Short mmCIF file of C-alpha atoms in Angstrom, two decimals:
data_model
loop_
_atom_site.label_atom_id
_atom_site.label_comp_id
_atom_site.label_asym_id
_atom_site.label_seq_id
_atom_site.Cartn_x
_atom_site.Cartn_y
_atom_site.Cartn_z
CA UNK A 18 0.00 0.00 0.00
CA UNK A 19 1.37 3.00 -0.90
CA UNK A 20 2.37 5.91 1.41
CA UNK A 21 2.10 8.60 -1.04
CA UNK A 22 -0.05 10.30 -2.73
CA UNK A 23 -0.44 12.44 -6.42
CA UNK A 24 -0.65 16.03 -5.93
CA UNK A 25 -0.58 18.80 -8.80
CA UNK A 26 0.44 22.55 -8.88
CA UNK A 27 1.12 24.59 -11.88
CA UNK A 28 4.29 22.64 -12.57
CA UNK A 29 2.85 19.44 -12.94
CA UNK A 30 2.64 16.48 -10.48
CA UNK A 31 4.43 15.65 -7.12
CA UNK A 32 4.29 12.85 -4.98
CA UNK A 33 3.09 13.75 -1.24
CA UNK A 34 3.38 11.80 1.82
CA UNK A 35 -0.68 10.28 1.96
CA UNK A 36 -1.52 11.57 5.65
CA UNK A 37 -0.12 15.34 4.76
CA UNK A 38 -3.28 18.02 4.81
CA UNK A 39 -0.62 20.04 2.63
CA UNK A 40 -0.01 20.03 -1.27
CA UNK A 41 2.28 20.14 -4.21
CA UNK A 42 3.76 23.17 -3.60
CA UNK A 43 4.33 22.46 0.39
CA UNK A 44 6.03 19.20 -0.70
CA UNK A 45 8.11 21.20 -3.38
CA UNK A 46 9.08 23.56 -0.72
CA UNK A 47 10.10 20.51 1.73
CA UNK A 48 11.85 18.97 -1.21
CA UNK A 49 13.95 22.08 -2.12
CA UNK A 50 14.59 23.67 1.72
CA UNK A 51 16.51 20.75 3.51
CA UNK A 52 18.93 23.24 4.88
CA UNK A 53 18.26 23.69 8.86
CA UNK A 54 15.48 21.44 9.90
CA UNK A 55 14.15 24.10 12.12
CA UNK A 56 10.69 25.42 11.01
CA UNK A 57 8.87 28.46 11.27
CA UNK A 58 8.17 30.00 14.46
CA UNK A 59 4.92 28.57 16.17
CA UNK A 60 3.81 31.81 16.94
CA UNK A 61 4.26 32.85 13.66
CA UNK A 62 2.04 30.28 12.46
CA UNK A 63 -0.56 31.17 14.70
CA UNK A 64 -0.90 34.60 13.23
CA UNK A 65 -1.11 32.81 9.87
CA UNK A 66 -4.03 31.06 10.17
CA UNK A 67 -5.40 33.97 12.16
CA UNK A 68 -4.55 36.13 9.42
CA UNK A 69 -6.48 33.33 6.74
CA UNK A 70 -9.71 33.65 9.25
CA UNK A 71 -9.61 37.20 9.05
CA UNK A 72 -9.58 37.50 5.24
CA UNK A 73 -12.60 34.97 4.85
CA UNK A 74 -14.62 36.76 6.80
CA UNK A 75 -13.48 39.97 5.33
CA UNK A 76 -13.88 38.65 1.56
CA UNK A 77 -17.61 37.19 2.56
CA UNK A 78 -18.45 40.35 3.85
CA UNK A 79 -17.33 41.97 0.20
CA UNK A 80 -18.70 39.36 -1.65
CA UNK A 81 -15.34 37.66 -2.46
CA UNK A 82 -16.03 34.14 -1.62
CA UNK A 83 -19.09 32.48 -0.47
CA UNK A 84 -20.65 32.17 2.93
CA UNK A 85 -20.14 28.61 3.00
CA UNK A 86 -16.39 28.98 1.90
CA UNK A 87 -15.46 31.12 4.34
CA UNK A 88 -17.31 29.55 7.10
CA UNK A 89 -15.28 26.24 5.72
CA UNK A 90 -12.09 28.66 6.07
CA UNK A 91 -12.43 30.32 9.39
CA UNK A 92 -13.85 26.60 10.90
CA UNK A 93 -10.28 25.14 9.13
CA UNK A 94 -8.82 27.64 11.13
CA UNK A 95 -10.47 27.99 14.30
CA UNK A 96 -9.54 23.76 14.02
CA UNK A 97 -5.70 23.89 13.44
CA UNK A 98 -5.43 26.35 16.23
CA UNK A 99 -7.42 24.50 18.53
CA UNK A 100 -4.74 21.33 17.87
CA UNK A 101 -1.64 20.85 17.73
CA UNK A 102 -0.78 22.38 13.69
CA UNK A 103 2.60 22.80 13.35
CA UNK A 104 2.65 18.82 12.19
CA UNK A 105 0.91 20.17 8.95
CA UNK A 106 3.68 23.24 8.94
CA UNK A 107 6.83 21.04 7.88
CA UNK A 108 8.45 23.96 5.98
CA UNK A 109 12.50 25.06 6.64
CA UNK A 110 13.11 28.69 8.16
CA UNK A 111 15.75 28.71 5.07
CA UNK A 112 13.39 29.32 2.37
CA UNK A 113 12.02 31.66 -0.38
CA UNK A 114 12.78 35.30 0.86
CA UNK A 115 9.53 36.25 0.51
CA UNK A 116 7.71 32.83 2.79
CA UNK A 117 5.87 31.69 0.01
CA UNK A 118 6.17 28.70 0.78
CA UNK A 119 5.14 29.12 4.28
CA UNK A 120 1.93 31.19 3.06
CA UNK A 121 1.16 28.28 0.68
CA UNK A 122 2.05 25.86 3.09
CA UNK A 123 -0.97 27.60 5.13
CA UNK A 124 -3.42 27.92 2.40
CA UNK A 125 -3.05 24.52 1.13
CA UNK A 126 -4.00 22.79 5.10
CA UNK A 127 -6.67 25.25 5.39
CA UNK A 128 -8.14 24.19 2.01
CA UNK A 129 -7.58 20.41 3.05
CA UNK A 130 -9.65 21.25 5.91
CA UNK A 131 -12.26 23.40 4.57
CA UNK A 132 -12.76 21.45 1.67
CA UNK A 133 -13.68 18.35 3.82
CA UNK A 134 -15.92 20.24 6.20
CA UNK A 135 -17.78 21.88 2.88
CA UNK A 136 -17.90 18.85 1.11
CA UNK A 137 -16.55 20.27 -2.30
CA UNK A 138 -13.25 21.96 -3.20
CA UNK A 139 -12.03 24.94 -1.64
CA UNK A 140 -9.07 25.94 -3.76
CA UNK A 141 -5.76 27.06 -1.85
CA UNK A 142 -5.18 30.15 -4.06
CA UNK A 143 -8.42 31.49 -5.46
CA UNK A 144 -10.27 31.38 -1.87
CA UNK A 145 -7.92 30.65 1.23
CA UNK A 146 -5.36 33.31 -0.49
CA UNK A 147 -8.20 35.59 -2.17
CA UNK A 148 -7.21 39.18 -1.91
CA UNK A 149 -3.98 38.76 -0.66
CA UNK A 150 -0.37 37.74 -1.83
CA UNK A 151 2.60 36.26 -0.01
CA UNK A 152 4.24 39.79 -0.09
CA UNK A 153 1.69 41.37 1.75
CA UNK A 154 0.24 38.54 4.48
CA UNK A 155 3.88 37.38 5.66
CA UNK A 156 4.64 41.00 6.65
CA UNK A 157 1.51 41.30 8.19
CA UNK A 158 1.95 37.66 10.07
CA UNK A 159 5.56 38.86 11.28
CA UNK A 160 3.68 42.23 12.64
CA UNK A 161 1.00 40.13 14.17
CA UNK A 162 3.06 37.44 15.59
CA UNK A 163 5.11 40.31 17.44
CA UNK A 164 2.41 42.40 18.69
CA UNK A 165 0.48 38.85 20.08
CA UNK A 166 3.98 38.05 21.88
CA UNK A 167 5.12 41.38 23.27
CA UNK A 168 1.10 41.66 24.42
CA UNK A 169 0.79 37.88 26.07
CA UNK A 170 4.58 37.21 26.73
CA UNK A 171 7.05 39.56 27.24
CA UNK A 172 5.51 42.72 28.02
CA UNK A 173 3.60 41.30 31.77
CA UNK A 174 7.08 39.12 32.21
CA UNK A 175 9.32 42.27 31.92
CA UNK A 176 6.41 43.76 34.45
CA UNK A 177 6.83 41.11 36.95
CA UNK A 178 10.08 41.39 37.10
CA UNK A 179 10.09 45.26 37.99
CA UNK A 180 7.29 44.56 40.52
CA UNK A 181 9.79 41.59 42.21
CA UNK A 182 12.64 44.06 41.96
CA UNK A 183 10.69 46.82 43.72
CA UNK A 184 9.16 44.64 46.55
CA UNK A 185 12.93 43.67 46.95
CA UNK A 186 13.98 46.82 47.86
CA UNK A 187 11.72 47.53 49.56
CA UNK A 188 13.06 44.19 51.36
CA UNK A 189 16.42 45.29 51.67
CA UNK A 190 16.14 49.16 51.97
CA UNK A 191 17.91 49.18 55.28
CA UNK A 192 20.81 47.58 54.04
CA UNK A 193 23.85 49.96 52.95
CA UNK A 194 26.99 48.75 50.77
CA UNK A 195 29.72 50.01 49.62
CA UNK A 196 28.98 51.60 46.06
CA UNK A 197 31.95 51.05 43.00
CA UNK A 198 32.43 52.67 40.11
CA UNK A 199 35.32 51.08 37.88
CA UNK A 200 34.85 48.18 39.75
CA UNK A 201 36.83 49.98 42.53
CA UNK A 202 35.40 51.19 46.24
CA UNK A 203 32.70 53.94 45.63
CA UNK A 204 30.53 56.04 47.68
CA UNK A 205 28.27 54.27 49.67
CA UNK A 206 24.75 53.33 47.90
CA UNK A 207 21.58 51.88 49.85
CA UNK A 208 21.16 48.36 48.48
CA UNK A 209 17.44 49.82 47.45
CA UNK A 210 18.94 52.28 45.46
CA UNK A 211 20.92 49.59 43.56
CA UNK A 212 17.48 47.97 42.39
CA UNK A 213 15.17 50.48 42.19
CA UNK A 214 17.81 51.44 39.03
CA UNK A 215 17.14 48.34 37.70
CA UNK A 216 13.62 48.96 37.84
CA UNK A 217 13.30 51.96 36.45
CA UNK A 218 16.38 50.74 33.44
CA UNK A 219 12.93 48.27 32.64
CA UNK A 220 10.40 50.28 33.35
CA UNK A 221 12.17 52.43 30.35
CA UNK A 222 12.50 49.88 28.11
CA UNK A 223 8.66 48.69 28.82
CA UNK A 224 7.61 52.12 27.77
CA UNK A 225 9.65 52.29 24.55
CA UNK A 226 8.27 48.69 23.70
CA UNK A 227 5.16 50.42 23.62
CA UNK A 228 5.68 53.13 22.16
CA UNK A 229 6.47 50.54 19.34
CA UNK A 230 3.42 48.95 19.11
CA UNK A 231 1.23 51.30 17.45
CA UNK A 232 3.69 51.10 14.23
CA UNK A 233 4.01 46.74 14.94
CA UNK A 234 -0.33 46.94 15.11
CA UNK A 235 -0.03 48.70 11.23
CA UNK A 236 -0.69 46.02 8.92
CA UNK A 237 1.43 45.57 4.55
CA UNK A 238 -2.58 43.64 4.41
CA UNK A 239 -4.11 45.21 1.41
CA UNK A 240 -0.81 45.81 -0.83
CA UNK A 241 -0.81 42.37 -2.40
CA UNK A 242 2.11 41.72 -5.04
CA UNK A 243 3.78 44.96 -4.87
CA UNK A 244 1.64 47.41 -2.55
CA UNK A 245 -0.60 48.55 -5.03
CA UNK A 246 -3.46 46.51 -3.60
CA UNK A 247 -3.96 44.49 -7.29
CA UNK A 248 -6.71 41.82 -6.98
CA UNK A 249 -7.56 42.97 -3.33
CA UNK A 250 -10.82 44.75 -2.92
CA UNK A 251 -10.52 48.45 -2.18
CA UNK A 252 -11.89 47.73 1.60
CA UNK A 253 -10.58 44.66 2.44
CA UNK A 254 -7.34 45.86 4.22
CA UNK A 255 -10.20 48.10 6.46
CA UNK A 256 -12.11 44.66 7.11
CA UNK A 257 -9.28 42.62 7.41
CA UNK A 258 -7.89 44.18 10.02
CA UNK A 259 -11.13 44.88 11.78
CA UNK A 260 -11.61 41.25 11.96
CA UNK A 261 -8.41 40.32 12.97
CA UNK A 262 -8.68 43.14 15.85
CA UNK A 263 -11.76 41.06 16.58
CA UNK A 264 -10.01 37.67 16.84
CA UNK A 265 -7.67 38.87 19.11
CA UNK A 266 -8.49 41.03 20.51
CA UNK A 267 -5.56 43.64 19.92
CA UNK A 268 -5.86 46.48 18.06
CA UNK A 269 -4.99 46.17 14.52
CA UNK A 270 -4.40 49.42 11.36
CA UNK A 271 -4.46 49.14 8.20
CA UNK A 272 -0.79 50.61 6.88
CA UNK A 273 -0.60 54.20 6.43
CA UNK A 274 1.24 53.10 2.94
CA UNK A 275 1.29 49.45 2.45
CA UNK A 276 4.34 50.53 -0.42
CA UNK A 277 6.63 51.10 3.09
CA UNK A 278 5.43 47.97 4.66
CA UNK A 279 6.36 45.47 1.84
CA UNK A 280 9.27 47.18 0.62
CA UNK A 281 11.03 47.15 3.97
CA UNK A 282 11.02 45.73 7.47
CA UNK A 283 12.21 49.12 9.44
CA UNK A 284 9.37 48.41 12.40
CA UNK A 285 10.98 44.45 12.41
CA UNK A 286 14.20 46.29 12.80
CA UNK A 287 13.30 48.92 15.54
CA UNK A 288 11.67 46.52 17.17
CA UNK A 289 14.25 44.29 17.47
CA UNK A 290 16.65 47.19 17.86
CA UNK A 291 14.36 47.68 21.53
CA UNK A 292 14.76 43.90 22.48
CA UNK A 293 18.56 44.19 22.58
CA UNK A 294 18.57 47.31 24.41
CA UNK A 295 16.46 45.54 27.09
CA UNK A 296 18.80 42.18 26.78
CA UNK A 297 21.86 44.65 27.54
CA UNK A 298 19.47 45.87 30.64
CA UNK A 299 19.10 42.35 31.61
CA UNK A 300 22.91 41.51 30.75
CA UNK A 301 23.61 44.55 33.44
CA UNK A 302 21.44 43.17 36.00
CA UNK A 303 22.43 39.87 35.99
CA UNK A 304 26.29 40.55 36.01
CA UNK A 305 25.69 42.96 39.13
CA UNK A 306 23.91 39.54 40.88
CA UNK A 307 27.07 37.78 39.68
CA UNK A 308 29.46 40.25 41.27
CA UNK A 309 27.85 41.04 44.44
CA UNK A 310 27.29 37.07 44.89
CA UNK A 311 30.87 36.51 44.10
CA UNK A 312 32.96 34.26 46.07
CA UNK A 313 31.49 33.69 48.87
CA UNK A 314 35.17 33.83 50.36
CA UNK A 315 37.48 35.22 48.01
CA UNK A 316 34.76 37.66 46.04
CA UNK A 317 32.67 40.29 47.24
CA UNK A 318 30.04 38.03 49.26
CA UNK A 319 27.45 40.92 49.70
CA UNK A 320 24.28 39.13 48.72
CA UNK A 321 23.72 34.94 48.91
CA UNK A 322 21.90 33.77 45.49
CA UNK A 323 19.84 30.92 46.23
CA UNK A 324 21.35 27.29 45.34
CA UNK A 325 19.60 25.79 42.71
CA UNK A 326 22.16 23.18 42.16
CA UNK A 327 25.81 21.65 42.27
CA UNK A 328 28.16 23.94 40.85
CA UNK A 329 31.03 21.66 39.63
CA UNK A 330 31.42 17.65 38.78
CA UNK A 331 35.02 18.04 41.30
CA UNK A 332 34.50 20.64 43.69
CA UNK A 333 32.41 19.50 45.91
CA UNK A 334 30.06 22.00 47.92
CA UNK A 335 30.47 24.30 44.83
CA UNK A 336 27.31 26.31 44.23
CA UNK A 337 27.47 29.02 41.19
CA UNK A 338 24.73 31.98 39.99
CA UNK A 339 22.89 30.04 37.39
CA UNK A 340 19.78 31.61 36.65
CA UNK A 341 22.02 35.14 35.70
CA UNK A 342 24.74 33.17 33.74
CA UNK A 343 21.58 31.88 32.07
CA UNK A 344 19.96 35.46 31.31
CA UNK A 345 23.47 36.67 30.63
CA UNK A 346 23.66 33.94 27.44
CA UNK A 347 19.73 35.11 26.67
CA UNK A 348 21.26 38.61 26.26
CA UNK A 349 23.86 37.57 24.15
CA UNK A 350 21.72 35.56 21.77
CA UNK A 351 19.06 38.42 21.39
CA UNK A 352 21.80 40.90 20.33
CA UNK A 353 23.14 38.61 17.50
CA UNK A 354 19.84 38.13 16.28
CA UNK A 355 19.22 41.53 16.31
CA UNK A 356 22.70 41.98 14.28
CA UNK A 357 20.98 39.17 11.76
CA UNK A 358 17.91 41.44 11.82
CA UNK A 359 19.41 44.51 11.13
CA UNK A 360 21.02 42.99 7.99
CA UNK A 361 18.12 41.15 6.70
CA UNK A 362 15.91 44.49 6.86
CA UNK A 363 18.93 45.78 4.34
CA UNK A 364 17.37 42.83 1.49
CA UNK A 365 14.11 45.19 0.76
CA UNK A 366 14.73 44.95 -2.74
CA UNK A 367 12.30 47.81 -4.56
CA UNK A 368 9.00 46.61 -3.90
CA UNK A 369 9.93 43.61 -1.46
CA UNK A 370 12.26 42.58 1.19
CA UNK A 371 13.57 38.94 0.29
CA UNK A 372 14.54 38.08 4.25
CA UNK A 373 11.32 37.87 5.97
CA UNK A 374 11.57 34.09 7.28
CA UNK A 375 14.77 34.96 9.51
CA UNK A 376 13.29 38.18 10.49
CA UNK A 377 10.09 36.12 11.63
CA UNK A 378 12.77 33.46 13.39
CA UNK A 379 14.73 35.71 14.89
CA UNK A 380 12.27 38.38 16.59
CA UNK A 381 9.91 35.81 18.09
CA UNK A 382 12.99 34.11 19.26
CA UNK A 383 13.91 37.19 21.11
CA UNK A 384 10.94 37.91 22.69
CA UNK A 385 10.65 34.10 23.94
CA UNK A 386 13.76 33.94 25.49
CA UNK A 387 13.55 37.62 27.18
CA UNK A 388 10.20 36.70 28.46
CA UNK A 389 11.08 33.32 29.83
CA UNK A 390 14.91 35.33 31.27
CA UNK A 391 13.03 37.41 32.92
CA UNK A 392 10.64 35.43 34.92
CA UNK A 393 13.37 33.31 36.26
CA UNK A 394 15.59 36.02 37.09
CA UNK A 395 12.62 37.21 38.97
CA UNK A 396 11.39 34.61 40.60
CA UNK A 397 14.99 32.22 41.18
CA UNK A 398 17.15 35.30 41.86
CA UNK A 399 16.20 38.27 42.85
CA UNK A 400 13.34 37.33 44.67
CA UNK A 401 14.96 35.13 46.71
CA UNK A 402 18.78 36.22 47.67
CA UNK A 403 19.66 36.77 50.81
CA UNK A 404 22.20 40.16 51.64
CA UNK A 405 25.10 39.17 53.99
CA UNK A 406 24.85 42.73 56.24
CA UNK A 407 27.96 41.35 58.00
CA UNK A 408 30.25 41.49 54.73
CA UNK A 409 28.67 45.06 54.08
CA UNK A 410 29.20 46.43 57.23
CA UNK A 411 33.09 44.82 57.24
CA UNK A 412 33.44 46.21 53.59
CA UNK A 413 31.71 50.25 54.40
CA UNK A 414 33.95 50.57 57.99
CA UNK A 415 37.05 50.25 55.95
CA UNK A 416 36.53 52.37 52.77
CA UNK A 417 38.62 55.12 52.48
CA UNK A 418 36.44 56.81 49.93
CA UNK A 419 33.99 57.83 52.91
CA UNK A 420 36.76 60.55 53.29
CA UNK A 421 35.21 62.73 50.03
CA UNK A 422 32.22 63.51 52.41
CA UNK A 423 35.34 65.74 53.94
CA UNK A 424 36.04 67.34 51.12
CA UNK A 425 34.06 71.08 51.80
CA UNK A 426 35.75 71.12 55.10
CA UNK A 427 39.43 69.87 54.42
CA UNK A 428 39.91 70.05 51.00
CA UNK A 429 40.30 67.10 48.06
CA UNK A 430 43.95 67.32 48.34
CA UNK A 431 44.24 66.95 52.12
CA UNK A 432 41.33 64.35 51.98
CA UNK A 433 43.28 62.27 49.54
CA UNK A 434 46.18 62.20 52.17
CA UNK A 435 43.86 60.70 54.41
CA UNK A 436 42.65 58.38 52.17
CA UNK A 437 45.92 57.13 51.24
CA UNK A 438 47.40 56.35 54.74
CA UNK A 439 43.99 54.92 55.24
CA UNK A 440 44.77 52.51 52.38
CA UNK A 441 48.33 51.69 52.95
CA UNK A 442 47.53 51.32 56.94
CA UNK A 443 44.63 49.03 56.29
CA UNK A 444 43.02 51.48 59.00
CA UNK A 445 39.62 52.98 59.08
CA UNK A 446 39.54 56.04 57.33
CA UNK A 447 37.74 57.92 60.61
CA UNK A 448 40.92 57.11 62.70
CA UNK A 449 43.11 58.25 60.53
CA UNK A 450 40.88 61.69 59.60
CA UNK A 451 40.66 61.77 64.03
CA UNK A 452 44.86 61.85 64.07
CA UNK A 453 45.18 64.54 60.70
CA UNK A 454 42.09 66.84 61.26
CA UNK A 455 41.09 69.44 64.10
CA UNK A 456 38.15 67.27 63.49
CA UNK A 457 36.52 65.34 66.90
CA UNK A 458 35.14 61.69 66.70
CA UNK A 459 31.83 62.95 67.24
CA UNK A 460 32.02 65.37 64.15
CA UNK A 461 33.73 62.80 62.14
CA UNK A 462 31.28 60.41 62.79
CA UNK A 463 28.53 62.28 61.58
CA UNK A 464 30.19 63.49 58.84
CA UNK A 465 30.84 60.26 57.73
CA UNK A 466 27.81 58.28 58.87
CA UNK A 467 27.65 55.80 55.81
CA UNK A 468 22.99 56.30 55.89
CA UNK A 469 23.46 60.12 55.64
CA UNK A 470 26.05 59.76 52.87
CA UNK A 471 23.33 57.96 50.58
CA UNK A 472 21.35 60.69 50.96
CA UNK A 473 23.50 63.27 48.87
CA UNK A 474 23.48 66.81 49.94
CA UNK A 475 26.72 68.71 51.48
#
């Protein structure tokens, strides 16, 4: 019994696997893309067949296709994403620059489907792709794909993770350390005022994230083949997206000019330019975990990180900061997809840029990864470290930097004489100011109180 099946296209006939809800050109596409074995983005699938449902209902509405058809379509749909689809999605991320294959891919399960629930043919291009054209509804699917996943994913994980950074310092307010700059002994900082920076570095990138979104929510639906909207109906990008909006219930534009949108990726590209300038915020976050959990004998040993697990196959008792190492390699890998990104949005090619597949790939791998970072950094870090107020204290009585608060009274120059016997002495700096200074203890101590010092002022 065979396992295949004849299918035909407009090159003639192909053999396809006899289970596969796909087609010729699917097959074709599988056939000529056996480059990575990775496929397109599940996420960016979803908005696919979202993006299908939309356009049958907006071509019934404008007298496109049928009721029936489009019911077919939209029930096709609402099926695939009610199961587990990307089975029927076999297509490599390495394909056609445009995704045609990955649109046709779509349209030929849908018509599978739709056909069988209608009982006669629903044809892949003439209904399931009616009004529309790979150049326009991949753009659109990468726009929707990105708004869906900063919306559900990244956007309320990047908020968690300020509001378990602020309820930490609120935690740890008390506690004072000894602030560096340079990596070398600082000013002293409240341990609050350490994180509540962190917060507010995320609550910045948050707000430029949305600021995005408007431009991510403005659909290339409508253009077709080059932008000029040939074989679309002159409403259907205003339905399309109305019904998509509908769907899911996030707010979706027609393009201001659709020419833009399918001629280049710049929003991909911004977009993505955002998501590394958070994964460099996360990148300084985690490394100041790393540093102040350093040691815990022979490093700084100001905070404990909870111990997740053994740190080393030969060391025993060895316990190392895995959750930031982990966000620290997130970082890394969104900023080198963003350098991928920033060349692909370079291939719009007149009227079409020819790298949308790895834009797809690499954004919604961005956003994952940030959004999953950031939860456990939340939730297996900061949330749970424990600050070692005996180190601190150890660390803030011997700084000779305290000795700047001096400065207005004594002058830099003598202060830095005091700072540098403090050093070579290995004394406290307040001993040392006692024996050079007409200052008293009582004055000195006060002046150099480590809580007032945080406070700024003279």
């Amino acid at each position: 019994m065979s396992n295949t099946r004849i299918e035909r296209d407009s090159m003639g006939e192909l053999q396809v696997p006899v289970d596969a809800l796909y087609g010729a050109q699917t097959q074709r596409a599988v056939d000529n893309f056996p480059v990575s074995g990775q496929r397109m983005p599940a996420q960016f699938i979803r908005a696919l067949i979202l993006a299908k449902a939309a356009a049958a209902r907006a071509n019934v509405e404008l007298g496109q296709i049928s009721a029936a058809q489009g019911k077919a379509i939209v029930d096709a749909a609402q099926g695939l994403l009610e199961g587990q689809f990307m089975e029927h999605f076999p297509v490599d991320i390495f394909q056609t620059g445009s995704g045609t294959s990955s649109n046709m891919n779509a349209n030929e399960v849908i018509a599978t489907l739709a056909s069988r629930l209608l009982g006669e043919t629903v044809n892949p291009n003439d209904h399931v792709n009616c009004g529309q054209s790979s150049n326009d509804i991949i753009p659109t699917s990468i726009h929707v794909s990105a708004a869906l996943a900063l919306h559900e994913q990244l956007l309320p994980a990047l908020l968690h993770l300020v509001q378990v950074i602020e309820r930490k310092a609120e935690e740890v307010h008390p506690f004072i350390k000894t602030g560096r700059t340079h990596l070398m002994d600082a000013m002293p900082v409240r341990l609050s005022q350490v994180l509540n920076g962190w917060a507010q570095q995320l609550k910045a990138n948050i707000g430029h994230l949305q600021d995005l979104l408007p431009s991510l929510q403005a659909l290339a639906q409508g253009g077709t083949a080059v932008g000029t909207g040939v074989n679309a109906h002159p409403r259907f990008a205003e339905l399309f997206s109305q019904q998509l909006t509908q769907l899911t219930q996030v707010q979706f534009t027609p393009g201001k000019n659709l020419f833009a949108l399918i001629g280049s990726q710049d929003t991909a590209v911004a977009v993505s330019g955002q998501l590394k300038t958070t994964a460099v915020s996360l990148m300084k976050i985690a490394n100041d975990l790393r540093w102040m959990n350093s040691g815990p004998l022979a490093g700084l040993g100001e905070i404990e990180l909870e111990g997740l697990q053994p740190g080393s196959s030969i060391m025993p008792g060895k316990v190392n900061p895995v959750i930031p190492e982990a966000t620290a390699m997130v970082a890394a890998q969104v900023i080198g997809n963003d350098t991928v990104i920033t060349i692909a949005g370079q291939s719009g090619n007149f009227e079409l840029n020819v790298m949308l597949p790895i834009i797809a790939q690499n954004l919604l791998s961005s956003i994952a990864l940030m959004s999953t970072a950031s939860r456990l950094l939340a939730d297996k870090a900061i949330a749970t470290f424990k600050v070692n107020e005996a180190r601190l204290k150890e660390a803030l009585s011997r700084n000779p930097i305290l000795v700047t608060a001096l400065n207005p009274i004594i002058g830099y120059q003598k202060a830095a004489e005091i700072a540098k016997k403090a050093y070579q002495q290995g004394r406290p700096v307040i001993d040392v100011a006692l024996e050079h200074t007409d200052l008293t203890r009582g004055e000195l101590e006060i002046l150099l109180d480590p809580e007032k010092l945080t406070a700024g002022g003279v």
